[in-house]
C-alpha cells in the first residue's frame, strides 16, 4: 500500500524526498521500453470474436416480409431488426430507423439537416440564425465537440454529475437564449464520466422551457446495454418523457451495435417522434436508396431476440469487467492514500474518468508518452480540447489484454505521482 500522509500535507523536505523517489521510479519505468495504449474505447479482439458468426451470416437473403435484402430499398431499415432494438430502447418500431454502421454519422446527418433545412418545429434552417449554440456536459465525448466545432456550432459547458448533467444549469441557459438550439448527452454510462442520467434529470430536460422552439436533445445512448455489473442500469425513456411533457420532437436518440458486434460493421439506430423520423428519412432519401439490409439480416439471425442482445452483452461483460477491476485495484493501491487523484468506478460503458492534481493532467500524459504509454490527450473531454483546470484524463481499458492494462495502469500511477510531486515541490 502507499504512504498514509497526503502529499499536500507533507513538509517541504518530505516532498523533496518524495520527488526523488518518484523520479527514480519513473526513470526505472522509462527503461522498461513499454509500448502500451489506453487511448480509444475500442472493443478487444476477444470481444469482436463473440460476433464472428456474423461472418457466416446471413443464411438466405429473404426478410420476414419476403423482401430480397440484397436489393435497394427500405430506407428505415429491416423491420425485424428494428423490432428487436425498439424493444430494447422502449420505442415503437415505427419510431426507429436502422441505418449504416455509425451512429456518429447519423448525428452528423441530423445536425447538417437541421442547419440546412431546419427541423420539424423550426422557424427557419439553423444556418439562417445569427448563432447556434449547444450545451455540452463536461467531461464529455471528444468527437461530439469536434463535430460541433467543424459545423461552426458554439459550445457552452455544464458540469456532468453522477445523475447526469446539471439540470439547473441547463435549464437556466436554455430559458432565455434562443441561440441555444440543443444539447448533447450520453445518458447511460457516459463517456467518460460513467454516470447514468436519472429519471428525474431526464424528466427535467424533457420538460424545461426553452427559448428556442426547436431545441433538440441529442441523446447519444451509445452504452445503453454495456453493463459491467449485474446491476443493469435502465436508461430513462427520453422519447416518452418528452412526448408526455408536450415536447415530442425534442429528443433524437442514437444507439448502435458498434460495441455489441463489430465496431466497424455494426448497425446504427435513431429513435424519435414519428414526425422526426419522417423528417430524417425524407432527407436521408436524397442521398441513399436504402441501407445495408444484408447486414441488418445478419444481425437479426445472430441475436434472434432482444434477450439475445442482453445475453450477448453479458459475454462482453465477462471479458471486460476484469480489466476495469484491474484499473480500480492499481489506482487504489498506488494512489488511494496520496490525495493526488480521484476517479470513478463505473458500472458500465468503456471508460474510467481520472482527475489528477489541478494543472498536472497534461504533464501526466506527457510523462506517460515518454514512458511508452499512450493516453488520450489531456483536455480531450472538453470543447476545443481545453480543460480549464487541466485535471481530467480519460482511461480506456477495454482494448489491451488484462496484463497490459495492469502494466499501463502501474505506469499511469507512477506518472500521476511524479507530476503531483513536481507540482508540490515548486
Ligand atoms: N457515441 C459515443 C458516446 C461514443 O463513445 C462512441 C464511440 O466511442 C460513439 C458514439 C460512436 O458510435 P458509432 O460507432 O455508432 O459511430
Coordinates of C-alpha atoms and ligand atoms in Angstrom, one line a residue:
X1 CA 0.0 0.0 0.0
X2 CA 1.1 3.6 -0.5
X3 CA 2.0 6.1 2.3
X4 CA -0.6 7.3 4.7
X5 CA 0.2 11.0 4.7
X6 CA -1.4 13.0 1.9
X7 CA 1.2 14.6 -0.3
X8 CA -0.2 18.1 0.2
X9 CA 0.3 17.7 4.0
X10 CA 4.0 16.7 3.8
X11 CA 6.7 19.2 4.8
X12 CA 9.0 20.7 2.1
X13 CA 11.8 18.3 2.8
X14 CA 9.4 15.3 2.8
X15 CA 8.1 16.5 -0.6
X16 CA 11.7 16.8 -1.9
X17 CA 12.4 13.2 -0.8
X18 CA 9.1 12.1 -2.3
X19 CA 10.0 13.8 -5.5
X20 CA 13.4 12.0 -5.7
X21 CA 11.7 8.6 -5.0
X22 CA 9.2 9.3 -7.8
X23 CA 11.9 10.4 -10.2
X24 CA 13.8 7.2 -9.6
X25 CA 10.6 5.1 -10.1
X26 CA 9.8 7.0 -13.3
X27 CA 13.4 6.5 -14.6
X28 CA 13.1 2.8 -14.0
X29 CA 9.7 2.8 -15.8
X30 CA 11.3 4.5 -18.9
X31 CA 14.0 1.9 -19.1
X32 CA 11.3 -0.8 -19.4
X33 CA 10.6 0.4 -23.0
X34 CA 6.9 -0.1 -22.7
X35 CA 4.6 0.2 -25.7
X36 CA 1.0 0.3 -24.3
X37 CA -2.1 2.1 -25.3
X38 CA -5.1 3.2 -23.2
X39 CA -6.5 5.8 -25.7
X40 CA -9.5 4.8 -27.7
X41 CA -12.5 3.0 -26.4
X42 CA -12.4 0.1 -28.9
X43 CA -13.5 -3.5 -28.3
X44 CA -10.8 -6.0 -27.9
X45 CA -10.2 -8.9 -30.4
X46 CA -11.8 -11.3 -27.9
X47 CA -14.9 -9.1 -27.8
X48 CA -15.1 -8.9 -31.6
X49 CA -14.7 -12.7 -31.7
X50 CA -18.1 -13.0 -29.8
X51 CA -19.8 -12.0 -33.1
X52 CA -17.7 -14.0 -35.5
X53 CA -20.8 -15.9 -36.5
X54 CA -21.8 -12.7 -38.4
X55 CA -19.1 -13.6 -40.9
X56 CA -21.0 -16.7 -41.9
X57 CA -24.4 -15.0 -42.0
X58 CA -27.0 -14.3 -43.2
X59 CA -28.3 -17.6 -44.2
X60 CA -30.5 -16.8 -47.2
X61 CA -31.4 -13.3 -48.3
X62 CA -35.1 -13.1 -47.7
X63 CA -36.6 -10.9 -44.9
X64 CA -39.7 -12.0 -43.0
X65 CA -42.0 -10.0 -45.3
X66 CA -40.4 -11.5 -48.4
X67 CA -38.1 -8.6 -49.2
X68 CA -34.9 -9.6 -51.0
X69 CA -32.4 -7.9 -48.7
X70 CA -29.7 -7.8 -51.5
X71 CA -31.7 -5.2 -53.4
X72 CA -32.3 -1.5 -52.9
X73 CA -35.0 0.0 -50.7
X74 CA -36.3 0.0 -47.2
X75 CA -34.8 3.3 -46.0
X76 CA -36.0 2.8 -42.4
X77 CA -34.1 -0.5 -42.2
X78 CA -35.2 -4.1 -41.8
X79 CA -38.4 -4.3 -39.8
X80 CA -37.4 -7.4 -37.8
X81 CA -34.1 -5.8 -36.7
X82 CA -36.0 -2.6 -35.8
X83 CA -38.4 -4.7 -33.7
X84 CA -35.5 -6.2 -31.6
X85 CA -33.9 -2.8 -30.9
X86 CA -37.3 -1.0 -30.5
X87 CA -37.9 -3.4 -27.6
X88 CA -34.5 -2.6 -26.1
X89 CA -34.9 1.1 -26.5
X90 CA -38.6 1.1 -25.5
X91 CA -39.9 2.8 -28.6
X92 CA -42.4 1.7 -31.2
X93 CA -40.6 0.1 -34.2
X94 CA -42.2 2.8 -36.4
X95 CA -40.2 5.3 -34.3
X96 CA -36.9 3.6 -35.0
X97 CA -34.6 3.8 -38.0
X98 CA -31.9 1.1 -38.5
X99 CA -29.1 2.6 -40.7
X100 CA -25.5 2.2 -41.6
X101 CA -22.6 1.2 -39.3
X102 CA -22.1 4.5 -37.4
X103 CA -24.4 6.4 -35.1
X104 CA -21.9 9.3 -35.2
X105 CA -22.7 9.6 -38.9
X106 CA -26.4 9.8 -38.1
X107 CA -25.8 12.5 -35.5
X108 CA -23.8 14.4 -38.2
X109 CA -26.7 13.9 -40.7
X110 CA -29.2 15.3 -38.2
X111 CA -27.1 18.3 -37.5
X112 CA -26.4 19.0 -41.1
X113 CA -30.1 18.6 -41.9
X114 CA -31.1 20.9 -39.1
X115 CA -28.6 23.5 -40.3
X116 CA -29.6 23.3 -44.0
X117 CA -33.3 22.6 -43.7
X118 CA -34.4 23.2 -40.1
X119 CA -36.3 20.6 -38.0
X120 CA -40.0 19.8 -37.9
X121 CA -40.5 22.5 -35.4
X122 CA -38.0 25.1 -36.7
X123 CA -39.0 28.6 -37.9
X124 CA -36.1 28.5 -40.3
X125 CA -32.9 26.5 -41.1
X126 CA -30.5 26.8 -38.2
X127 CA -27.8 28.2 -40.6
X128 CA -30.0 31.3 -41.0
X129 CA -29.8 32.0 -37.3
X130 CA -27.1 34.5 -36.2
X131 CA -25.6 32.0 -33.9
X132 CA -26.2 28.4 -33.0
X133 CA -25.0 27.1 -29.6
X134 CA -25.1 23.7 -27.9
X135 CA -25.0 22.9 -24.2
X136 CA -22.2 20.3 -23.6
X137 CA -22.0 18.5 -20.3
X138 CA -18.3 18.1 -19.4
X139 CA -16.3 15.9 -19.2
X140 CA -17.8 14.6 -22.5
X141 CA -17.1 12.8 -25.7
X142 CA -14.4 14.5 -27.8
X143 CA -16.0 13.6 -31.2
X144 CA -19.2 15.4 -30.2
X145 CA -17.2 18.5 -29.7
X146 CA -15.1 18.2 -32.8
X147 CA -18.3 17.7 -34.9
X148 CA -20.0 20.8 -33.4
X149 CA -16.8 22.8 -34.0
X150 CA -16.5 21.7 -37.6
X151 CA -20.0 22.9 -38.2
X152 CA -19.5 26.3 -36.6
X153 CA -21.8 25.5 -33.7
X154 CA -20.7 27.2 -30.5
X155 CA -20.5 25.3 -27.2
X156 CA -21.3 26.2 -23.6
X157 CA -20.4 23.7 -20.9
X158 CA -22.3 22.5 -17.8
X159 CA -21.0 20.0 -15.2
X160 CA -21.8 16.3 -15.5
X161 CA -22.8 14.8 -12.2
X162 CA -23.4 11.3 -11.0
X163 CA -27.1 11.5 -12.0
X164 CA -26.4 13.3 -15.4
X165 CA -25.9 16.9 -16.5
X166 CA -26.5 19.7 -14.0
X167 CA -30.2 20.2 -14.9
X168 CA -30.5 23.5 -13.1
X169 CA -27.6 24.9 -15.1
X170 CA -29.0 23.6 -18.4
X171 CA -32.5 25.0 -17.6
X172 CA -31.0 28.4 -16.8
X173 CA -29.1 28.6 -20.0
X174 CA -31.8 27.5 -22.4
X175 CA -34.6 29.5 -20.8
X176 CA -33.8 32.9 -22.3
X177 CA -31.3 32.3 -25.1
X178 CA -32.9 31.4 -28.4
X179 CA -29.5 30.7 -29.9
X180 CA -29.2 27.6 -27.7
X181 CA -30.6 25.0 -30.1
X182 CA -29.6 21.8 -28.5
X183 CA -27.5 19.8 -26.1
X184 CA -25.6 16.5 -26.1
X185 CA -25.9 13.9 -23.5
X186 CA -24.6 10.4 -23.2
X187 CA -27.3 9.2 -20.7
X188 CA -26.1 5.8 -19.9
X189 CA -22.5 5.1 -18.6
X190 CA -21.4 8.4 -20.0
X191 CA -18.2 8.8 -22.0
X192 CA -16.1 9.4 -19.9
X193 CA -17.9 10.2 -16.7
X194 CA -19.6 6.8 -16.4
X195 CA -22.7 8.4 -14.9
X196 CA -26.2 7.4 -15.6
X197 CA -28.8 10.1 -16.2
X198 CA -31.6 9.7 -13.6
X199 CA -35.2 9.6 -14.4
X200 CA -35.6 13.0 -12.6
X201 CA -32.9 14.7 -14.6
X202 CA -34.2 13.3 -17.8
X203 CA -37.7 14.5 -17.0
X204 CA -36.4 18.0 -16.3
X205 CA -34.5 18.1 -19.6
X206 CA -37.6 16.8 -21.4
X207 CA -39.9 19.4 -19.9
X208 CA -37.8 22.5 -19.3
X209 CA -39.0 25.7 -21.1
X210 CA -36.6 26.7 -23.9
X211 CA -36.4 30.0 -25.7
X212 CA -35.7 28.1 -29.0
X213 CA -38.9 26.4 -30.1
X214 CA -36.9 23.7 -31.9
X215 CA -34.5 22.8 -29.1
X216 CA -33.1 19.3 -29.6
X217 CA -31.6 16.8 -27.1
X218 CA -29.0 14.6 -28.8
X219 CA -29.5 11.6 -26.6
X220 CA -26.5 9.5 -27.5
X221 CA -27.2 6.2 -25.9
X222 CA -24.1 4.5 -27.2
X223 CA -23.6 2.5 -24.0
X224 CA -27.3 1.7 -23.2
X225 CA -26.7 -2.1 -22.8
X226 CA -23.0 -2.0 -21.8
X227 CA -23.2 -3.1 -18.2
X228 CA -20.1 -4.0 -16.1
X229 CA -22.1 -5.4 -13.2
X230 CA -25.2 -7.5 -12.7
X231 CA -27.0 -4.3 -11.5
X232 CA -28.0 -3.3 -15.0
X233 CA -28.9 0.4 -15.2
X234 CA -32.0 1.3 -17.1
X235 CA -31.8 4.4 -19.3
X236 CA -34.6 7.0 -18.8
X237 CA -37.1 6.8 -21.7
X238 CA -36.5 10.3 -23.1
X239 CA -38.7 9.8 -26.1
X240 CA -41.8 9.1 -24.0
X241 CA -40.8 11.7 -21.3
X242 CA -40.6 14.4 -23.9
X243 CA -43.8 13.4 -25.5
X244 CA -45.6 13.4 -22.2
X245 CA -44.2 16.9 -21.4
X246 CA -45.5 18.3 -24.7
X247 CA -42.2 18.4 -26.5
X248 CA -42.3 15.3 -28.6
X249 CA -39.8 16.5 -31.2
X250 CA -37.1 17.5 -28.6
X251 CA -35.2 14.2 -28.4
X252 CA -33.2 12.5 -31.1
X253 CA -32.0 9.2 -29.5
X254 CA -29.0 7.4 -31.1
X255 CA -27.6 3.9 -30.4
X256 CA -25.5 1.4 -32.3
X257 CA -24.1 -2.1 -32.2
X258 CA -20.6 -0.8 -32.6
X259 CA -19.6 -2.1 -29.2
X260 CA -22.0 -5.0 -29.4
X261 CA -21.0 -6.8 -32.6
X262 CA -18.3 -5.2 -34.9
X263 CA -17.3 -1.6 -34.3
X264 CA -16.6 -1.2 -38.0
X265 CA -19.5 -3.2 -39.3
X266 CA -22.4 -2.9 -36.9
X267 CA -25.8 -1.1 -37.2
X268 CA -26.7 2.3 -36.0
X269 CA -30.2 3.4 -34.8
X270 CA -32.2 6.6 -34.5
X271 CA -35.3 6.8 -32.3
X272 CA -37.5 9.8 -32.2
X273 CA -41.1 11.1 -32.7
X274 CA -42.8 9.8 -35.9
X275 CA -42.5 13.3 -37.3
X276 CA -38.8 13.5 -36.6
X277 CA -38.4 10.0 -38.2
X278 CA -40.3 11.1 -41.3
X279 CA -38.1 14.2 -41.4
X280 CA -34.9 12.2 -41.1
X281 CA -35.9 9.6 -43.7
X282 CA -37.0 12.4 -46.1
X283 CA -33.6 13.9 -46.1
X284 CA -31.8 10.5 -46.0
X285 CA -33.6 9.6 -49.1
X286 CA -32.0 12.3 -51.1
X287 CA -28.6 10.6 -50.7
X288 CA -29.5 6.9 -50.3
X289 CA -31.7 4.3 -51.9
X290 CA -31.6 2.1 -48.8
X291 CA -29.3 0.8 -46.1
X292 CA -27.2 -2.4 -45.9
X293 CA -30.1 -4.8 -45.2
X294 CA -27.8 -7.8 -45.6
X295 CA -26.0 -6.6 -42.5
X296 CA -29.4 -6.0 -40.8
X297 CA -30.5 -9.6 -41.6
X298 CA -27.1 -10.9 -40.3
X299 CA -27.7 -9.1 -37.0
X300 CA -31.3 -10.5 -36.7
X301 CA -30.0 -14.0 -37.3
X302 CA -27.2 -13.6 -34.7
X303 CA -29.4 -12.2 -31.9
X304 CA -32.8 -13.6 -32.8
X305 CA -34.5 -11.6 -30.0
X306 CA -33.9 -8.7 -27.6
X307 CA -32.9 -11.2 -25.0
X308 CA -30.3 -12.5 -27.4
X309 CA -28.7 -9.0 -27.3
X310 CA -28.9 -8.9 -23.5
X311 CA -27.2 -12.3 -23.3
X312 CA -24.5 -11.3 -25.7
X313 CA -23.8 -8.2 -23.6
X314 CA -23.2 -10.4 -20.6
X315 CA -20.4 -12.2 -22.5
X316 CA -18.8 -8.8 -23.2
X317 CA -19.1 -8.0 -19.5
X318 CA -17.3 -11.2 -18.6
X319 CA -14.4 -10.2 -20.9
X320 CA -14.0 -6.5 -19.9
X321 CA -15.1 -6.4 -16.2
X322 CA -11.7 -7.9 -15.1
X323 CA -9.9 -5.1 -16.9
X324 CA -12.0 -2.4 -15.2
X325 CA -11.4 -4.2 -11.8
X326 CA -7.6 -4.0 -12.5
X327 CA -7.8 -0.3 -13.1
X328 CA -9.5 0.1 -9.8
X329 CA -7.1 -2.2 -8.0
X330 CA -3.9 -0.4 -9.2
X331 CA -5.3 3.1 -8.7
X332 CA -6.5 2.3 -5.2
X333 CA -3.3 0.6 -4.2
X334 CA -0.9 3.1 -5.7
X335 CA -2.9 6.4 -5.3
X336 CA -5.5 5.6 -2.7
X337 CA -3.9 7.4 0.3
X338 CA -2.0 10.1 -1.5
X339 CA -4.8 12.5 -2.3
X340 CA -3.3 13.2 -5.7
X341 CA -6.2 11.8 -7.7
X342 CA -9.9 10.9 -7.7
X343 CA -11.5 8.5 -10.1
X344 CA -14.8 6.8 -10.7
X345 CA -15.7 3.1 -10.6
X346 CA -18.2 2.9 -13.5
X347 CA -20.9 0.3 -13.5
X348 CA -20.8 0.2 -17.3
X349 CA -19.5 1.8 -20.5
X350 CA -16.0 1.9 -21.8
X351 CA -14.1 4.5 -19.7
X352 CA -12.7 5.4 -16.3
X353 CA -12.5 9.1 -15.5
X354 CA -9.4 10.1 -13.7
X355 CA -8.9 13.5 -12.1
X356 CA -5.4 14.4 -11.1
X357 CA -3.9 17.3 -9.2
X358 CA -5.0 20.5 -10.9
X359 CA -2.6 21.7 -13.6
X360 CA -0.9 18.3 -14.0
X361 CA -3.1 16.3 -16.4
X362 CA -1.1 17.4 -19.5
X363 CA 2.2 16.6 -17.6
X364 CA 0.9 13.1 -16.7
X365 CA 0.0 12.4 -20.3
X366 CA 3.4 13.8 -21.4
X367 CA 5.3 11.6 -18.9
X368 CA 3.3 8.6 -19.9
X369 CA 4.0 9.1 -23.5
X370 CA 7.8 9.4 -22.9
X371 CA 7.5 6.1 -20.9
X372 CA 5.7 4.4 -23.9
X373 CA 2.1 4.6 -22.6
X374 CA -0.3 6.3 -24.9
X375 CA -3.2 8.2 -23.1
X376 CA -6.0 10.2 -24.6
X377 CA -4.7 13.8 -24.8
X378 CA -5.4 15.8 -21.7
X379 CA -8.4 18.1 -22.3
X380 CA -9.9 15.9 -24.9
X381 CA -13.1 15.6 -22.9
X382 CA -13.7 19.3 -23.1
X383 CA -14.8 21.5 -26.1
X384 CA -11.9 22.8 -28.1
X385 CA -9.6 20.3 -26.2
X386 CA -9.3 22.8 -23.3
X387 CA -9.8 21.5 -19.8
X388 CA -9.8 24.8 -17.8
X389 CA -8.3 23.0 -14.7
X390 CA -6.0 20.6 -16.7
X391 CA -7.1 17.9 -14.4
X392 CA -9.0 15.3 -16.4
X393 CA -7.7 12.1 -18.0
X394 CA -9.8 9.5 -19.8
X395 CA -8.7 5.9 -19.4
X396 CA -10.0 3.3 -21.9
X397 CA -9.1 -0.2 -20.7
X398 CA -11.2 -2.4 -23.0
X399 CA -8.8 -3.0 -25.8
X400 CA -5.5 -4.2 -24.3
X401 CA -5.2 -7.7 -22.7
X402 CA -5.5 -7.6 -18.9
X403 CA -1.7 -7.9 -18.3
X404 CA -1.2 -4.8 -20.4
X405 CA -3.9 -2.9 -18.5
X406 CA -2.1 -3.7 -15.3
X407 CA 1.3 -2.6 -16.7
X408 CA -0.2 0.6 -18.2
X409 CA -2.0 1.5 -15.0
X410 CA 1.1 1.0 -12.9
X411 CA 2.8 3.4 -15.3
X412 CA 0.0 5.9 -15.1
X413 CA 0.1 5.8 -11.3
X414 CA 3.9 6.5 -11.4
X415 CA 3.3 9.4 -13.7
X416 CA 0.5 10.8 -11.6
X417 CA 2.7 10.7 -8.5
X418 CA 5.7 12.3 -10.2
X419 CA 3.6 15.1 -11.8
X420 CA 2.0 15.8 -8.4
X421 CA 5.4 15.7 -6.6
X422 CA 6.8 18.2 -9.2
X423 CA 3.8 20.5 -8.7
X424 CA 4.0 20.5 -4.9
X425 CA 7.8 20.8 -4.9
X426 CA 7.6 24.1 -6.8
Ligands
LIG1 N1 -21.1 8.0 -29.0 C1 -20.3 7.8 -28.0 C2 -20.6 8.4 -26.7 C3 -19.1 7.0 -28.2 O1 -18.3 6.9 -27.1 C4 -18.9 6.5 -29.4 C5 -17.6 5.7 -29.7 O2 -16.7 5.8 -28.9 C6 -19.7 6.7 -30.5 C7 -20.9 7.5 -30.3 C8 -19.5 6.2 -31.8 O3 -20.6 5.4 -32.2 P1 -20.7 4.7 -33.6 O4 -19.6 3.7 -33.8 O5 -22.0 4.1 -33.7 O6 -20.5 5.8 -34.7

